[in-house]
Tab-separated table of C-alpha atoms and ligand atoms in Angstrom:
chain	number	residue	atom	x	y	z
A	268	ASN	CA	20.276	65.500	142.316
A	269	PRO	CA	23.526	67.537	142.260
A	270	LEU	CA	22.906	68.687	138.672
A	271	LYS	CA	19.636	70.298	139.608
A	272	SER	CA	19.429	73.691	141.245
A	273	PHE	CA	16.592	74.979	143.335
A	274	GLU	CA	15.595	78.302	144.828
A	275	TYR	CA	13.945	78.097	148.226
A	276	ARG	CA	11.554	80.370	150.068
A	277	ILE	CA	10.155	79.875	153.545
A	278	MET	CA	6.893	81.576	154.508
A	279	PRO	CA	4.633	81.479	157.577
A	280	TYR	CA	1.640	79.165	157.046
A	281	GLY	CA	-1.063	79.709	159.642
A	282	GLU	CA	-0.073	80.152	163.282
A	283	GLU	CA	2.158	77.148	163.785
A	284	HIS	CA	3.422	76.074	160.417
A	285	LEU	CA	5.982	77.114	157.889
A	286	LEU	CA	5.641	76.610	154.181
A	287	LEU	CA	8.727	75.697	152.147
A	288	ILE	CA	8.522	76.540	148.473
A	289	ALA	CA	11.157	75.011	146.213
A	290	ARG	CA	11.419	76.222	142.634
A	291	ASP	CA	13.360	74.212	140.084
A	292	VAL	CA	15.661	76.765	138.407
A	293	THR	CA	17.878	74.200	136.669
A	294	ARG	CA	16.945	75.328	133.171
A	295	LEU	CA	17.310	78.999	134.101
A	296	SER	CA	20.781	78.543	135.534
A	297	GLN	CA	21.839	76.443	132.527
A	298	LEU	CA	20.725	79.266	130.221
A	299	GLU	CA	22.547	81.793	132.392
A	300	GLU	CA	25.739	79.704	132.184
A	301	MET	CA	25.373	79.466	128.389
A	302	ARG	CA	24.939	83.228	128.167
A	303	LYS	CA	28.059	83.852	130.239
A	304	ASP	CA	30.142	81.378	128.196
A	305	PHE	CA	28.879	82.887	124.963
A	306	VAL	CA	29.753	86.453	125.966
A	307	ALA	CA	33.186	85.358	127.193
A	308	ASN	CA	33.947	83.427	123.988
A	309	VAL	CA	32.709	86.103	121.605
A	310	SER	CA	34.687	88.799	123.430
A	311	HIS	CA	37.782	86.672	123.326
A	312	GLU	CA	37.423	85.903	119.599
A	313	LEU	CA	36.810	89.553	118.689
A	314	ARG	CA	39.942	90.683	120.419
A	315	THR	CA	42.534	89.486	117.887
A	316	PRO	CA	41.005	90.866	114.658
A	317	LEU	CA	40.368	94.191	116.377
A	318	THR	CA	43.940	94.453	117.573
A	319	VAL	CA	45.137	93.939	113.985
A	320	ILE	CA	42.717	96.521	112.522
A	321	ASN	CA	43.624	99.006	115.218
A	322	GLY	CA	47.328	98.506	114.686
A	323	TYR	CA	47.070	99.410	110.990
A	324	LEU	CA	44.666	102.294	111.584
A	325	GLU	CA	47.044	103.875	114.035
A	326	ILE	CA	50.050	103.940	111.720
A	327	LEU	CA	48.359	104.720	108.391
A	328	PRO	CA	47.763	108.490	108.683
A	329	ASP	CA	51.308	108.999	109.982
A	330	ALA	CA	52.874	106.734	107.403
A	331	ASP	CA	51.515	108.655	104.410
A	332	GLU	CA	52.012	112.419	104.466
A	333	GLN	CA	50.188	112.753	101.132
A	334	LEU	CA	46.804	111.557	102.409
A	335	ASN	CA	44.019	113.938	101.514
A	336	PRO	CA	42.424	115.582	104.580
A	337	PHE	CA	39.121	113.727	104.253
A	338	VAL	CA	40.786	110.326	104.128
A	339	LYS	CA	42.977	111.289	107.063
A	340	LYS	CA	39.911	112.362	109.050
A	341	ALA	CA	38.187	109.079	108.168
A	342	TYR	CA	41.189	107.080	109.378
A	343	LEU	CA	41.293	108.960	112.655
A	344	GLU	CA	37.581	108.432	113.253
A	345	MET	CA	37.890	104.721	112.437
A	346	SER	CA	40.750	104.463	114.849
A	347	THR	CA	38.779	106.194	117.655
A	348	GLN	CA	35.851	103.855	117.107
A	349	THR	CA	37.967	100.686	117.042
A	350	GLN	CA	39.613	101.793	120.278
A	351	ARG	CA	36.143	102.199	121.787
A	352	MET	CA	35.245	98.714	120.615
A	353	GLN	CA	38.464	97.396	122.138
A	354	SER	CA	37.754	98.916	125.534
A	355	LEU	CA	34.199	97.578	125.380
A	356	ILE	CA	35.544	94.084	124.729
A	357	GLU	CA	38.127	94.416	127.508
A	358	ASP	CA	35.322	95.398	129.910
A	359	LEU	CA	33.167	92.460	128.745
A	360	LEU	CA	36.102	90.139	129.426
A	361	VAL	CA	36.696	91.654	132.882
A	362	LEU	CA	33.007	91.191	133.649
A	363	SER	CA	32.994	87.553	132.465
A	364	ARG	CA	36.132	86.845	134.467
A	365	ILE	CA	34.605	88.269	137.643
A	366	GLU	CA	31.313	86.436	137.072
A	367	ALA	CA	33.193	83.155	136.659
A	368	SER	CA	35.755	83.846	139.378
A	369	SER	CA	36.187	81.139	141.964
A	370	GLU	CA	39.115	82.916	143.635
A	371	ARG	CA	38.535	82.971	147.346
A	372	VAL	CA	38.220	86.396	148.861
A	373	TYR	CA	39.447	85.267	152.300
A	374	GLU	CA	42.694	83.789	150.964
A	375	ASN	CA	44.121	87.122	149.793
A	376	THR	CA	44.649	90.512	151.391
A	377	VAL	CA	44.876	94.000	149.911
A	378	ASP	CA	46.477	97.167	151.265
A	379	MET	CA	43.751	99.492	150.006
A	380	ALA	CA	45.580	102.802	150.566
A	381	ALA	CA	48.634	101.535	148.655
A	382	MET	CA	46.428	100.277	145.811
A	383	LEU	CA	44.498	103.581	145.702
A	384	ASN	CA	47.742	105.560	145.528
A	385	GLN	CA	48.485	103.714	142.277
A	386	VAL	CA	45.003	104.482	140.939
A	387	LYS	CA	45.649	108.145	141.843
A	388	ILE	CA	48.440	108.315	139.239
A	389	GLU	CA	46.017	107.178	136.507
A	390	ALA	CA	43.334	109.535	137.820
A	391	ASP	CA	45.725	112.490	137.640
A	392	ALA	CA	46.537	111.600	134.029
A	393	LEU	CA	42.838	111.384	133.127
A	394	ASN	CA	42.260	114.707	134.897
A	395	LYS	CA	44.705	116.619	132.659
A	396	ASP	CA	41.966	118.085	130.430
A	397	LYS	CA	39.299	118.260	133.124
A	398	HIS	CA	41.114	120.403	135.705
A	399	HIS	CA	39.202	119.010	138.680
A	400	ASN	CA	40.451	119.417	142.189
A	401	ILE	CA	40.862	115.765	143.196
A	402	GLU	CA	41.744	114.911	146.790
A	403	PHE	CA	42.502	111.478	148.207
A	404	HIS	CA	41.840	111.064	151.949
A	405	LEU	CA	43.313	107.634	152.661
A	406	THR	CA	43.797	105.861	155.973
A	407	PRO	CA	47.075	103.985	155.506
A	408	GLY	CA	47.973	100.515	156.745
A	409	VAL	CA	44.564	98.815	156.613
A	410	ARG	CA	44.686	95.443	154.866
A	411	ILE	CA	41.389	93.833	154.000
A	412	TYR	CA	40.541	90.376	152.695
A	413	GLY	CA	39.929	90.568	148.971
A	414	ILE	CA	41.168	90.232	145.431
A	415	GLU	CA	43.348	93.174	144.457
A	416	THR	CA	42.702	93.213	140.693
A	417	GLU	CA	38.945	93.167	141.297
A	418	LEU	CA	38.915	95.843	143.993
A	419	ARG	CA	41.200	98.019	141.933
A	420	SER	CA	38.870	97.700	138.979
A	421	ALA	CA	35.853	98.654	141.161
A	422	CYS	CA	37.521	101.671	142.797
A	423	SER	CA	39.034	102.999	139.581
A	424	ASN	CA	35.708	102.726	137.763
A	425	LEU	CA	34.055	104.882	140.433
A	426	ILE	CA	36.887	107.428	140.437
A	427	PHE	CA	37.094	107.649	136.621
A	428	ASN	CA	33.300	108.055	136.393
A	429	ALA	CA	33.440	110.990	138.820
A	430	ILE	CA	36.147	112.564	136.644
A	431	ASN	CA	34.241	111.923	133.411
A	432	TYR	CA	30.771	112.964	134.534
A	433	THR	CA	31.688	116.106	136.486
A	434	PRO	CA	31.868	119.319	134.459
A	435	GLU	CA	35.352	120.839	134.196
A	436	GLY	CA	36.911	122.277	137.336
A	437	GLY	CA	34.837	120.250	139.793
A	438	ASN	CA	35.692	118.923	143.246
A	439	ILE	CA	36.215	115.199	143.689
A	440	ASP	CA	37.022	113.548	147.013
A	441	VAL	CA	38.070	109.947	147.463
A	442	TYR	CA	37.846	108.455	150.948
A	443	TRP	CA	39.162	105.238	152.457
A	444	SER	CA	38.345	105.270	156.136
A	445	VAL	CA	37.840	103.118	159.192
A	446	THR	CA	34.334	103.402	160.652
A	447	LYS	CA	32.601	102.016	163.737
A	448	ALA	CA	31.237	99.102	161.756
A	449	GLY	CA	34.291	98.381	159.590
A	450	VAL	CA	35.759	100.221	156.616
A	451	ARG	CA	34.321	102.483	153.962
A	452	PHE	CA	35.338	103.566	150.467
A	453	ALA	CA	33.662	106.584	148.900
A	454	VAL	CA	33.926	108.852	145.880
A	455	LYS	CA	32.144	112.173	146.119
A	456	ASP	CA	31.760	114.660	143.293
A	457	ASN	CA	29.994	117.980	142.822
A	458	GLY	CA	28.881	117.166	139.267
A	459	ASP	CA	25.392	117.311	137.782
A	460	GLY	CA	23.978	114.538	139.954
A	461	ILE	CA	21.597	111.805	138.849
A	462	GLU	CA	17.802	111.754	139.090
A	463	GLN	CA	16.471	109.300	141.699
A	464	ARG	CA	14.561	107.240	139.137
A	465	HIS	CA	17.825	106.135	137.499
A	466	LEU	CA	19.711	105.128	140.646
A	467	SER	CA	18.442	101.570	141.039
A	468	ARG	CA	19.169	100.781	137.382
A	469	LEU	CA	22.677	102.261	137.083
A	470	THR	CA	24.463	98.944	137.705
A	471	GLU	CA	22.618	97.170	134.865
A	472	ARG	CA	24.780	96.319	131.883
A	473	PHE	CA	24.790	99.155	129.323
A	474	TYR	CA	22.414	101.342	131.337
A	475	ARG	CA	23.206	105.015	130.872
A	476	VAL	CA	21.430	108.138	132.040
A	477	ASP	CA	22.304	110.189	129.004
A	478	LYS	CA	23.259	107.905	126.144
A	479	ALA	CA	24.703	110.548	123.825
A	480	ARG	CA	26.846	112.151	126.508
A	481	SER	CA	28.069	108.856	127.936
A	482	ARG	CA	29.128	107.739	124.488
A	483	LYS	CA	31.173	110.886	124.097
A	484	THR	CA	33.062	110.106	127.300
A	485	GLY	CA	33.995	106.807	125.647
A	486	GLY	CA	32.691	104.547	128.422
A	487	SER	CA	31.455	101.047	127.699
A	488	GLY	CA	28.363	101.213	129.900
A	489	LEU	CA	29.720	98.251	131.855
A	490	GLY	CA	31.689	100.086	134.565
A	491	LEU	CA	29.089	100.051	137.330
A	492	SER	CA	28.071	96.528	136.421
A	493	ILE	CA	31.688	95.475	137.047
A	494	VAL	CA	31.620	97.339	140.386
A	495	LYS	CA	28.419	95.535	141.366
A	496	HIS	CA	29.859	92.088	140.616
A	497	VAL	CA	33.131	92.791	142.404
A	498	LEU	CA	31.296	93.967	145.516
A	499	ASN	CA	28.921	91.034	145.379
A	500	HIS	CA	31.958	88.736	145.319
A	501	HIS	CA	33.260	90.575	148.407
A	502	ASN	CA	29.913	90.464	150.274
A	503	SER	CA	29.256	94.159	149.921
A	504	LYS	CA	26.999	96.398	147.885
A	505	LEU	CA	27.346	99.620	145.924
A	506	GLN	CA	25.380	102.490	147.445
A	507	ILE	CA	24.629	105.744	145.695
A	508	THR	CA	23.299	109.050	146.949
A	509	SER	CA	22.810	111.824	144.463
A	510	ARG	CA	21.106	115.170	144.094
A	511	VAL	CA	20.497	116.823	140.754
A	512	GLY	CA	22.584	119.999	140.513
A	513	GLU	CA	24.656	119.145	143.598
A	514	GLY	CA	26.577	115.955	142.874
A	515	SER	CA	26.810	112.294	143.754
A	516	GLU	CA	28.433	109.970	146.206
A	517	PHE	CA	29.203	106.356	145.291
A	518	PHE	CA	30.324	104.255	148.247
A	519	PHE	CA	30.603	100.790	149.755
A	520	GLU	CA	31.379	99.372	153.163
A	521	PHE	CA	32.970	96.224	154.519
A	522	ASP	CA	32.241	94.743	157.940
A	523	ALA	CA	35.028	94.643	160.528
A	524	GLU	CA	35.409	90.901	159.741
A	525	MET	CA	36.868	91.907	156.372
A	526	ILE	CA	39.805	93.705	158.034
A	527	ALA	CA	42.823	91.387	157.888
A	528	SER	CA	45.246	93.682	159.710
A	529	GLN	CA	45.618	97.281	160.761
A	530	GLU	CA	48.843	99.114	161.643
B	1097	ADP	P1	29.788	104.307	131.370
B	1097	ADP	O1	30.760	103.485	130.618
B	1097	ADP	O2	28.690	104.867	130.514
B	1097	ADP	O3	30.464	105.321	132.237
B	1097	ADP	P2	28.964	103.060	133.869
B	1097	ADP	O4	28.307	101.751	134.120
B	1097	ADP	O5	30.301	103.281	134.521
B	1097	ADP	O6	29.050	103.238	132.312
B	1097	ADP	O7	27.994	104.216	134.346
B	1097	ADP	C1	26.612	104.170	133.964
B	1097	ADP	C2	26.025	105.557	133.879
B	1097	ADP	O8	25.928	106.131	135.196
B	1097	ADP	C3	26.871	106.553	133.101
B	1097	ADP	O9	26.631	106.441	131.716
B	1097	ADP	C4	26.400	107.880	133.667
B	1097	ADP	O10	25.205	108.278	133.036
B	1097	ADP	C5	26.057	107.543	135.121
B	1097	ADP	N1	27.117	107.941	136.087
B	1097	ADP	C6	28.088	107.138	136.601
B	1097	ADP	N2	28.859	107.802	137.474
B	1097	ADP	C7	28.372	109.066	137.539
B	1097	ADP	C8	28.718	110.258	138.289
B	1097	ADP	N3	29.740	110.266	139.148
B	1097	ADP	N4	27.944	111.380	138.077
B	1097	ADP	C9	26.922	111.364	137.214
B	1097	ADP	N5	26.527	110.291	136.490
B	1097	ADP	C10	27.245	109.153	136.639
């Protein structure tokens, strides 16, 4: 039945036999589809009213010089919070789009160094108040199979996180390199690091190590979840090594088969 979906497991059964276990997950996958549709629709519907509210909130304090300081402060706070809500909704939409994406990875190619040079401009802007020493070590001319918007979203999330979660004046290194097995992207920082017990949960939606601090940085809590889905779509996986007090490295690798061309 094409409308039914099953999960299969094969296990040894005695010396000479194999046991095939089929589990009917039709209902589960229907619920999962409903959840995805719901999140996508709600995010989409929330976008318009928020844009209107935000538009007015941004011009009000400037438009009226006479506003008393408390009211002005209230407007500014409301505008910060609506902007946060907007970026949360944008991230939810990005996540839904990636989850639903049927774009074929092998039909497109991306010049990663060129794409990362564009991300560098945004990273430098974000770094204005943080004064980190950010270095990009990029091997030029390697095109890989993949979807540019998705890979850009994954790489920039990792780079912006390093900027946001490293105390002022830190060192951040971004690598795009050819290895024996294929290619590797990495972001290394010398920030506070993350305790081991959190590492396996970091890519869950809305999981944060330090809720109060993460909220202050303005993140949605969806960044690493987006990275996970993008890499899953590209047959790779996010890997994290971190030591408390020393810093973290977030990286992923692609097999040589993912290299489309190399100058
Ligand atoms: P957020 O929007 O909160 O940044 P993410 O999914 O991008 O959400 O990250 C999840 C959590 O992982 C963050 O809240 C933060 O606690 C932790 N984290 C991510 N990157 C780093 C990093 N480079 N150094 C330390 N902690 C990090």
